[in-house]
Short mmCIF file of C-alpha atoms in Angstrom, two decimals:
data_model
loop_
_atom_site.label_atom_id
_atom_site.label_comp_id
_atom_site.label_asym_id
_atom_site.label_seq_id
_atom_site.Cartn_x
_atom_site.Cartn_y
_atom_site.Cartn_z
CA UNK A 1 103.96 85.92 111.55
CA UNK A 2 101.68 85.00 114.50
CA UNK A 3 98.81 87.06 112.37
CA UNK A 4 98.94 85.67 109.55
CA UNK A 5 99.09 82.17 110.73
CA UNK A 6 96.13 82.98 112.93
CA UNK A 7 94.18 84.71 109.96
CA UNK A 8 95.03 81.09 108.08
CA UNK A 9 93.10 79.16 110.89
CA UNK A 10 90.33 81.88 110.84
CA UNK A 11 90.00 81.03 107.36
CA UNK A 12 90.32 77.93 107.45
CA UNK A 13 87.35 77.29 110.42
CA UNK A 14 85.14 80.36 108.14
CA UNK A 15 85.55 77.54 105.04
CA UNK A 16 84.84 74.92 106.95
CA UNK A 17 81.94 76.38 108.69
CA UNK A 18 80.29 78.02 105.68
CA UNK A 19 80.77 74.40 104.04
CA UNK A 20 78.87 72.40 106.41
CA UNK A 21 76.13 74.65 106.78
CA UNK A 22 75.90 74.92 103.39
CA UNK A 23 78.10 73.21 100.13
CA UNK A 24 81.62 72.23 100.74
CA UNK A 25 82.43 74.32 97.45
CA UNK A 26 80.84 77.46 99.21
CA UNK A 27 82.97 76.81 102.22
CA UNK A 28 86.07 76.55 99.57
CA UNK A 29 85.24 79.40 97.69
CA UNK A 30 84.99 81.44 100.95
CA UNK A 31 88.83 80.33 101.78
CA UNK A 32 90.36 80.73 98.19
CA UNK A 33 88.32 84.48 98.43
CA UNK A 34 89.91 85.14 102.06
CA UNK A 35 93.79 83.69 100.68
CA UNK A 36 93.38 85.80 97.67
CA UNK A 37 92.95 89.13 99.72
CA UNK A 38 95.51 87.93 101.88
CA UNK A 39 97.85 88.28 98.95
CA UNK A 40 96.74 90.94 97.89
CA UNK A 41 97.20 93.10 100.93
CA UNK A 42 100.81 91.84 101.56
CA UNK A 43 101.60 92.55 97.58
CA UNK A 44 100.54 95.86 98.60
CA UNK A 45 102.40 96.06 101.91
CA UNK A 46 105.19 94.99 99.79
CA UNK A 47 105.12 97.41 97.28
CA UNK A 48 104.88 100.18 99.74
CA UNK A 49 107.78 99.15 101.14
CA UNK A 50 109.91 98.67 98.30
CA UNK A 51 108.69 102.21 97.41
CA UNK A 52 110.44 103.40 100.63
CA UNK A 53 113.67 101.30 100.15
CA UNK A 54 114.39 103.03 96.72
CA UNK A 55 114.40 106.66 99.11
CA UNK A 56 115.43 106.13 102.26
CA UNK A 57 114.96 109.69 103.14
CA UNK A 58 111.40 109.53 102.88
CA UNK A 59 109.31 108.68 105.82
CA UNK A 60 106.96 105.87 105.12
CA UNK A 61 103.06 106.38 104.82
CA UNK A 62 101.11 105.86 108.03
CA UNK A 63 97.76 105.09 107.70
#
């Protein structure tokens, strides 16, 4: 939880940054691009975990 919450700050000062040295709707389309792959890596964390719930017996994949 700590991660994520610090990868929303990150975010949110990359936005924020990219905005005032540029447009504000660069600096928002920099956070909606970060949030989005957010999501998409937990979707994916969250997949391969439900992939490993359904057999037990399987070790899960290391990477």
């Amino acid at each position: 939880m700590p991660k994520t919450i610090f990868s929303l700050i990150a975010l949110g000062l990359l936005g924020c940054a990219v905005g005032y040295f540029t447009t504000a709707t660069a600096g928002w389309v920099v956070t909606t691009l970060g949030m989005t792959a957010m999501i998409l890596v937990s979707g994916t964390q969250l997949a391969q975990i439900r992939k490993w719930v359904a057999d037990l017996s399987a070790p899960p994949l290391h990477r």
